[in-house]
Every structure is written in structure tokens, then in C-alpha cells.
Short mmCIF file of C-alpha atoms in Angstrom, two decimals:
data_model
loop_
_atom_site.label_atom_id
_atom_site.label_comp_id
_atom_site.label_asym_id
_atom_site.label_seq_id
_atom_site.Cartn_x
_atom_site.Cartn_y
_atom_site.Cartn_z
CA MET U 138 -32.14 -23.74 42.14
CA VAL U 139 -30.80 -22.56 38.79
CA ILE U 140 -27.28 -23.77 39.58
CA GLY U 141 -28.69 -27.08 40.79
CA LEU U 142 -30.66 -27.58 37.58
CA LEU U 143 -27.61 -26.66 35.51
CA LEU U 144 -25.56 -29.16 37.50
CA LEU U 145 -28.09 -31.92 36.84
CA PHE U 146 -28.03 -31.06 33.14
CA ALA U 147 -24.22 -31.06 33.12
CA ILE U 148 -24.00 -34.43 34.88
CA GLY U 149 -26.51 -35.94 32.47
CA ASP U 150 -24.65 -34.52 29.49
CA LEU U 151 -21.33 -35.85 30.77
CA TRP U 152 -22.86 -39.28 31.31
CA ILE U 153 -24.28 -39.40 27.79
CA LEU U 154 -20.96 -38.30 26.27
CA ARG U 155 -18.70 -40.36 28.53
CA ASP U 156 -17.57 -42.80 25.82
CA ASN U 157 -17.37 -40.34 22.91
CA TRP U 158 -13.58 -39.91 22.79
CA GLY U 159 -13.08 -39.64 19.04
CA PHE U 160 -10.70 -36.65 18.84
CA GLU U 161 -12.31 -35.92 15.47
CA ASP U 162 -10.94 -32.37 15.15
CA VAL U 163 -7.40 -33.67 15.56
CA ARG U 164 -7.72 -35.02 12.03
CA ALA U 165 -7.46 -31.49 10.56
CA TYR U 166 -4.32 -30.67 12.56
CA TRP U 167 -2.71 -34.08 11.98
CA GLU U 168 -3.33 -34.21 8.24
CA ALA U 169 -2.19 -30.60 7.76
CA ALA U 170 1.09 -31.41 9.50
CA LEU U 171 1.52 -34.51 7.35
CA ARG U 172 0.99 -32.43 4.20
CA LEU U 173 3.77 -30.10 5.34
CA ARG U 174 6.08 -33.06 5.93
CA GLU U 175 5.34 -34.40 2.46
CA GLY U 176 5.73 -31.04 0.71
CA LEU U 177 2.05 -30.86 -0.26
CA PRO U 178 -0.14 -27.71 -0.12
CA LEU U 179 -1.13 -26.95 3.44
CA TYR U 180 -4.71 -26.03 2.59
CA GLY U 181 -6.80 -28.62 0.82
CA GLY U 182 -7.26 -32.33 1.08
CA THR U 183 -11.06 -32.14 1.05
CA THR U 184 -13.76 -30.08 -0.61
CA ASP U 185 -16.38 -30.83 2.04
CA PRO U 186 -16.72 -27.78 4.33
CA ASP U 187 -18.17 -29.98 7.08
CA SER U 188 -15.33 -32.49 7.01
CA TYR U 189 -13.17 -32.89 10.11
CA GLY U 190 -10.22 -32.75 7.74
CA VAL U 191 -10.66 -29.06 6.85
CA PHE U 192 -7.75 -26.93 8.08
CA ARG U 193 -8.58 -23.20 8.40
CA TYR U 194 -5.85 -22.00 10.77
CA ALA U 195 -2.59 -20.08 10.38
CA PRO U 196 0.39 -22.04 8.99
CA TRP U 197 2.35 -21.86 12.26
CA PHE U 198 -0.28 -24.00 13.97
CA ALA U 199 0.25 -26.78 11.44
CA TRP U 200 4.02 -26.52 11.86
CA MET U 201 3.52 -26.87 15.63
CA TRP U 202 1.85 -30.21 14.96
CA VAL U 203 4.65 -31.57 12.77
CA PRO U 204 6.71 -32.94 15.72
CA LEU U 205 3.59 -34.68 17.05
CA THR U 206 3.21 -36.61 13.79
CA TYR U 207 6.40 -38.51 14.64
CA LEU U 208 4.53 -40.04 17.58
CA PRO U 209 1.93 -42.77 17.25
CA ARG U 210 -1.40 -41.13 16.42
CA GLN U 211 -3.02 -42.33 19.64
CA ALA U 212 -0.15 -41.01 21.76
CA ALA U 213 -0.38 -37.60 20.08
CA GLU U 214 -4.13 -37.51 20.67
CA LEU U 215 -3.73 -38.35 24.35
CA LEU U 216 -1.02 -35.71 24.77
CA TRP U 217 -3.14 -33.08 23.04
CA GLY U 218 -6.20 -34.14 25.02
CA GLY U 219 -4.24 -33.66 28.23
CA VAL U 220 -3.36 -30.09 27.23
CA LEU U 221 -7.00 -29.33 26.45
CA ALA U 222 -8.23 -30.94 29.67
CA ALA U 223 -5.73 -28.95 31.75
CA SER U 224 -6.76 -25.72 30.00
CA SER U 225 -10.44 -26.46 30.59
CA LEU U 226 -9.91 -27.31 34.25
CA ALA U 227 -7.88 -24.13 34.85
CA VAL U 228 -10.63 -21.93 33.44
CA LEU U 229 -13.43 -23.70 35.30
CA LEU U 230 -11.57 -23.58 38.63
CA ALA U 231 -10.86 -19.89 38.12
CA LEU U 232 -14.58 -19.28 37.67
CA VAL U 233 -15.48 -21.26 40.80
CA ARG U 234 -12.85 -19.37 42.80
CA LEU U 235 -14.74 -16.14 42.14
CA ARG U 236 -17.41 -17.52 44.50
CA THR U 237 -20.27 -15.61 42.91
CA ALA U 238 -23.54 -17.13 41.74
CA ALA U 239 -22.95 -15.92 38.18
CA ALA U 240 -19.44 -17.36 37.98
CA ILE U 241 -20.42 -20.72 39.48
CA ALA U 242 -23.48 -20.97 37.23
CA LEU U 243 -21.35 -20.21 34.19
CA ALA U 244 -18.76 -22.80 35.25
CA VAL U 245 -21.45 -25.48 35.56
CA LEU U 246 -23.02 -24.44 32.25
CA LEU U 247 -19.68 -24.55 30.44
CA LEU U 248 -18.51 -27.82 32.03
CA PRO U 249 -20.09 -30.15 29.43
CA MET U 250 -19.00 -27.78 26.64
CA PHE U 251 -15.36 -27.95 27.70
CA PHE U 252 -15.76 -31.72 28.09
CA THR U 253 -17.08 -32.05 24.54
CA LEU U 254 -14.33 -29.80 23.13
CA THR U 255 -11.71 -31.97 24.81
CA GLN U 256 -13.33 -35.14 23.49
CA VAL U 257 -13.20 -33.93 19.88
CA GLY U 258 -9.74 -32.42 20.35
CA ASN U 259 -10.70 -28.88 19.35
CA VAL U 260 -8.19 -26.14 20.21
CA GLN U 261 -10.91 -23.93 21.76
CA PRO U 262 -10.13 -24.67 25.46
CA LEU U 263 -6.50 -23.67 24.92
CA VAL U 264 -7.55 -20.47 23.14
CA VAL U 265 -9.94 -19.56 25.97
CA ALA U 266 -7.29 -20.24 28.62
CA MET U 267 -4.71 -18.10 26.78
CA LEU U 268 -7.15 -15.20 26.67
CA ALA U 269 -8.54 -15.65 30.17
CA PHE U 270 -5.12 -15.65 31.83
CA GLY U 271 -3.03 -13.69 29.34
CA VAL U 272 -4.81 -10.61 27.98
CA SER U 273 -4.32 -8.46 31.10
CA ARG U 274 -0.63 -9.31 31.47
CA TRP U 275 2.25 -7.43 29.88
CA SER U 276 2.28 -10.09 27.17
CA GLY U 277 -1.42 -9.59 26.46
CA PRO U 278 -1.03 -8.34 22.86
CA LEU U 279 0.88 -11.50 21.97
CA TRP U 280 -1.79 -13.77 23.44
CA ILE U 281 -4.46 -11.91 21.49
CA ALA U 282 -2.38 -12.31 18.32
CA VAL U 283 -1.93 -16.05 18.85
CA ALA U 284 -5.64 -16.54 19.52
CA ALA U 285 -6.61 -14.38 16.53
CA SER U 286 -4.32 -16.33 14.20
CA ILE U 287 -6.18 -19.50 15.22
CA LYS U 288 -9.80 -18.39 15.58
CA ALA U 289 -9.75 -14.94 13.88
CA THR U 290 -12.45 -13.18 15.92
CA PRO U 291 -10.43 -12.93 19.19
CA ILE U 292 -8.71 -9.94 17.53
CA LEU U 293 -11.71 -8.02 18.90
CA TYR U 294 -10.13 -8.19 22.35
CA VAL U 295 -8.00 -5.23 21.26
CA LEU U 296 -11.09 -3.24 22.28
CA ILE U 297 -9.80 -3.69 25.83
CA TYR U 298 -6.84 -1.53 24.86
CA VAL U 299 -9.21 1.03 23.37
CA ALA U 300 -10.93 1.20 26.77
CA ARG U 301 -7.56 1.65 28.46
CA ARG U 302 -6.36 4.09 25.79
CA GLN U 303 -3.33 1.84 25.33
CA TRP U 304 -2.78 2.57 21.66
CA ILE U 305 0.72 1.11 21.52
CA ARG U 306 -0.47 -2.22 22.92
CA LEU U 307 -3.34 -2.20 20.44
CA ALA U 308 -0.89 -1.62 17.60
CA VAL U 309 1.40 -4.40 18.88
CA ALA U 310 -1.51 -6.87 18.98
CA VAL U 311 -2.55 -6.02 15.42
CA LEU U 312 1.03 -6.13 14.14
CA ALA U 313 1.77 -9.45 15.87
CA THR U 314 -1.40 -10.94 14.38
CA ALA U 315 -0.34 -9.77 10.93
CA ILE U 316 3.10 -11.34 11.39
CA LEU U 317 1.60 -14.68 12.43
CA LEU U 318 -0.73 -14.64 9.42
CA ALA U 319 1.87 -13.35 6.94
CA PRO U 320 3.00 -16.87 5.87
CA LEU U 321 -0.44 -17.21 4.30
CA LEU U 322 0.88 -14.95 1.54
CA LEU U 323 3.50 -17.57 0.70
CA ALA U 324 1.18 -20.56 0.97
CA ASP U 325 -0.95 -22.08 -1.74
CA VAL U 326 -4.41 -21.01 -0.61
CA SER U 327 -6.22 -22.25 -3.71
CA GLY U 328 -7.59 -25.10 -1.62
CA TYR U 329 -8.51 -22.95 1.38
CA GLN U 330 -12.09 -23.72 2.43
CA THR U 331 -14.06 -20.44 2.68
CA ASP U 332 -17.47 -22.09 2.97
CA PRO U 333 -18.28 -22.11 6.71
CA GLY U 334 -20.51 -25.14 6.29
CA ALA U 335 -23.05 -26.30 8.86
CA SER U 336 -22.81 -24.69 12.29
CA PHE U 337 -24.79 -23.19 15.15
CA SER U 338 -24.51 -19.67 13.69
CA LEU U 339 -27.10 -17.31 12.27
CA TRP U 340 -25.22 -17.67 8.96
CA TYR U 341 -26.30 -21.31 8.73
CA TYR U 342 -29.72 -21.24 10.41
CA VAL U 343 -31.02 -17.91 9.05
CA SER U 344 -28.92 -16.13 6.43
CA PRO U 345 -25.56 -14.40 5.91
CA LEU U 346 -27.40 -11.07 6.23
CA ALA U 347 -28.80 -11.99 9.65
CA TRP U 348 -25.32 -13.03 10.75
CA ALA U 349 -23.81 -9.77 9.46
CA VAL U 350 -26.41 -7.66 11.29
CA ALA U 351 -25.94 -9.51 14.58
CA ALA U 352 -22.15 -9.52 14.28
CA GLY U 353 -22.01 -5.84 13.35
CA ALA U 354 -24.36 -4.84 16.18
CA SER U 355 -22.34 -6.80 18.74
CA VAL U 356 -19.09 -5.18 17.62
CA LEU U 357 -20.62 -1.69 17.69
CA LEU U 358 -21.95 -2.28 21.20
CA ALA U 359 -18.58 -3.56 22.42
CA ALA U 360 -16.77 -0.63 20.75
CA TRP U 361 -19.18 1.86 22.33
CA LEU U 362 -18.65 0.35 25.78
CA ALA U 363 -14.89 0.36 25.18
CA TRP U 364 -14.91 4.04 24.28
CA ARG U 365 -16.95 4.80 27.41
CA ARG U 366 -14.51 2.71 29.46
CA SER U 367 -17.38 0.61 30.76
CA ASP U 368 -16.78 -2.22 33.20
CA TRP U 369 -18.86 -4.40 30.85
CA VAL U 370 -16.52 -4.10 27.88
CA TRP U 371 -15.05 -7.54 28.66
CA VAL U 372 -18.36 -9.38 28.52
CA ALA U 373 -19.62 -7.44 25.49
CA THR U 374 -16.39 -8.16 23.62
CA SER U 375 -16.60 -11.86 24.46
CA VAL U 376 -20.16 -11.98 23.10
CA ALA U 377 -18.99 -10.22 19.92
CA VAL U 378 -16.11 -12.69 19.53
CA ALA U 379 -18.59 -15.58 19.65
CA LEU U 380 -21.15 -13.97 17.33
CA CYS U 381 -18.76 -12.73 14.66
CA THR U 382 -17.60 -16.08 13.40
CA PRO U 383 -19.77 -17.45 10.59
CA ARG U 384 -18.88 -20.96 11.75
CA ALA U 385 -19.99 -20.74 15.37
CA HIS U 386 -20.97 -23.64 17.61
CA ALA U 387 -22.60 -23.75 21.03
CA PRO U 388 -19.22 -24.27 22.79
CA TYR U 389 -18.20 -20.80 21.56
CA ALA U 390 -20.08 -19.71 24.68
CA THR U 391 -16.84 -20.62 26.48
CA PHE U 392 -15.56 -17.17 25.43
CA LEU U 393 -17.89 -15.81 28.14
CA ALA U 394 -15.42 -17.21 30.68
CA VAL U 395 -12.84 -14.74 29.37
CA GLY U 396 -15.23 -11.84 29.85
CA LEU U 397 -16.40 -12.82 33.32
CA LEU U 398 -12.95 -13.62 34.69
CA ASP U 399 -11.33 -10.43 33.45
CA GLN U 400 -14.31 -8.32 34.45
CA ALA U 401 -13.94 -9.74 37.96
CA ARG U 402 -10.23 -8.88 37.96
CA ASP U 403 -11.13 -5.31 37.00
CA ARG U 404 -13.48 -5.07 39.95
CA ILE U 405 -10.86 -6.53 42.30
CA ALA U 406 -8.38 -3.97 41.01
CA ARG U 407 -10.88 -1.17 41.60
CA ARG U 408 -11.53 -2.24 45.18
CA THR U 409 -7.88 -2.99 45.96
CA LEU U 410 -6.30 0.04 44.36
CA GLY U 411 -9.17 2.44 44.82
CA ALA U 412 -8.99 3.16 41.11
CA VAL U 413 -11.17 2.97 38.04
CA PRO U 414 -11.77 -0.45 36.44
CA ARG U 415 -8.68 -1.99 34.89
CA ALA U 416 -10.23 -1.60 31.46
CA ALA U 417 -9.75 2.14 31.93
CA MET U 418 -6.32 2.05 33.54
CA PRO U 419 -3.48 3.64 31.58
CA ARG U 420 -1.17 0.71 32.20
CA ASP U 421 -1.39 -2.96 33.15
CA SER U 422 -2.06 -3.76 36.75
CA SER U 423 -2.14 -7.47 37.48
CA VAL U 424 -3.85 -8.29 40.76
CA GLU U 425 -3.47 -11.79 42.11
CA GLU U 426 -6.10 -13.17 44.42
#
């Protein structure tokens, strides 16, 4: 019944939003790339923290968009939208393939969120897909670093390496993140927008103190579970990732897909290998279904 109600809600939401293909968030990426092409400061262009033109990401992400600015704007938006749609579909199908009530319910709940993120052109679906399919691979520290350089709070996924006692991989993830963010030291950040503006977060609706308490508590809980090598460290970390950003929106719930998918892989590994959950394994052990 719950899944059915969620499905009805998702279908209704998709129907209401069916024509809302504005790719508004692409404006920030596009204009940042144009500023690089023209030799202007990367950060700036608007003083309104709620403007779609605000660019808050690492410099490399803007440089990645520079080649796209040589295409017609509409073509670039369609290409980027295709990447986001493919990322969203991959995550949702992976959830459905788990064939559990929780996974299917989450997939249905997140469906309109992924749809909305694709419509506005936000990078979130790509970030979620990178984390959902990359963290447990040998290249996991690099995927965490890339995600953290875009959205900042995914750096908390290094707690997975705390649970596994993989200190070298933890150090690699932190170092790679620092390298990706290092160009900020050479950039003119005088126009960097630090005001989070309006959002769905406790920062906006209650107070910065309420946000700090909730964020700190979520991190402490995730760290405690990581130290205890709990099977729930994935989900707790995903919740902390969503809560710790002062500019959170409802679609940040898509980080839960990362927690549920990797938690399920841990359980598959435990049943298949007769071992402890992957979060506690001393080395990577990718298990394909």
C-alpha cells in the first residue's frame, strides 16, 4: 500500500512537472565557463545567493564546461540532460534490482526528485551515481574526491574507510580532494558566494545553530557506527552528507540511494563470502550480482 501510494504521488508529480524543462542550474556552469574563456574571475557575476548564476564548485568543474560552451546552448543543455538522465536511471534501476520493499519504495520516492534534478540540470544525479557505483571499487577514493570537490559534504564517505580500517585509502581520498580544490588558492575568490541563501535546510528554516547541532549529531552518529564497523554506517553517512550542507534541498534525499545500495552490497558480500560486512573488510571486495 505504501509503495502504491508513493507511486501515485510520483506519477502525479511527474505529470505536473512534465513541461518544466528549464535547465536553470546550467546557467551557473555555463556562465562560469564563459568567464574562464574571457579571462574574467571565475567566482562572481551576481551578488544574489539565490540566483541560478551562482557558481560554488571547484574550478575544474568550470573548466570541464568550457568545451561545451562552443556548442549551441540548447545542444549543450540536451547533452548534459542526457548524462543526468542516464545517471538517474542507472541508480533507480539498481535500487529496483535489489527487489526489497525498502529499495523499491525508495526508488519510487526518489523518482520525481531525480526527474526534477534532470529538468533543472543540477549535477546531483551524476554525483549520486559516482558514489553509488564507485566508492566500493579500487578507485573509490578518487570518486569521493570528485564528489567532494563538487558538493563538499560527500567527503564524509571516508567514514567507510574508517569502518574498514583502510587508513591509506582514507588518506588518498582526503589528499585527492585537496588536490582538486587546490586551484582555489590561485583563483580570485573575492566574489565567492558564501551566503547559502534560501533552501530546504535547518539553516534557512530555523537557524544556523539548529543546522550545526543536527549536522554535528549526524556526523557523530555516523562516526560512531563507522568505528563499531556497523552495517548501518552507509545509511548513517548518507544522512549526514545530506544534513551537513547549509544549502540543502529535498532532492538531497537522493544520497540515501548511495547508502542503501552499498549497504545491500555489504550484505551480499557477507552472505557470499561468509565474512563480515564489507564496511569492515580489510580490503575491497566487489561482488557483482
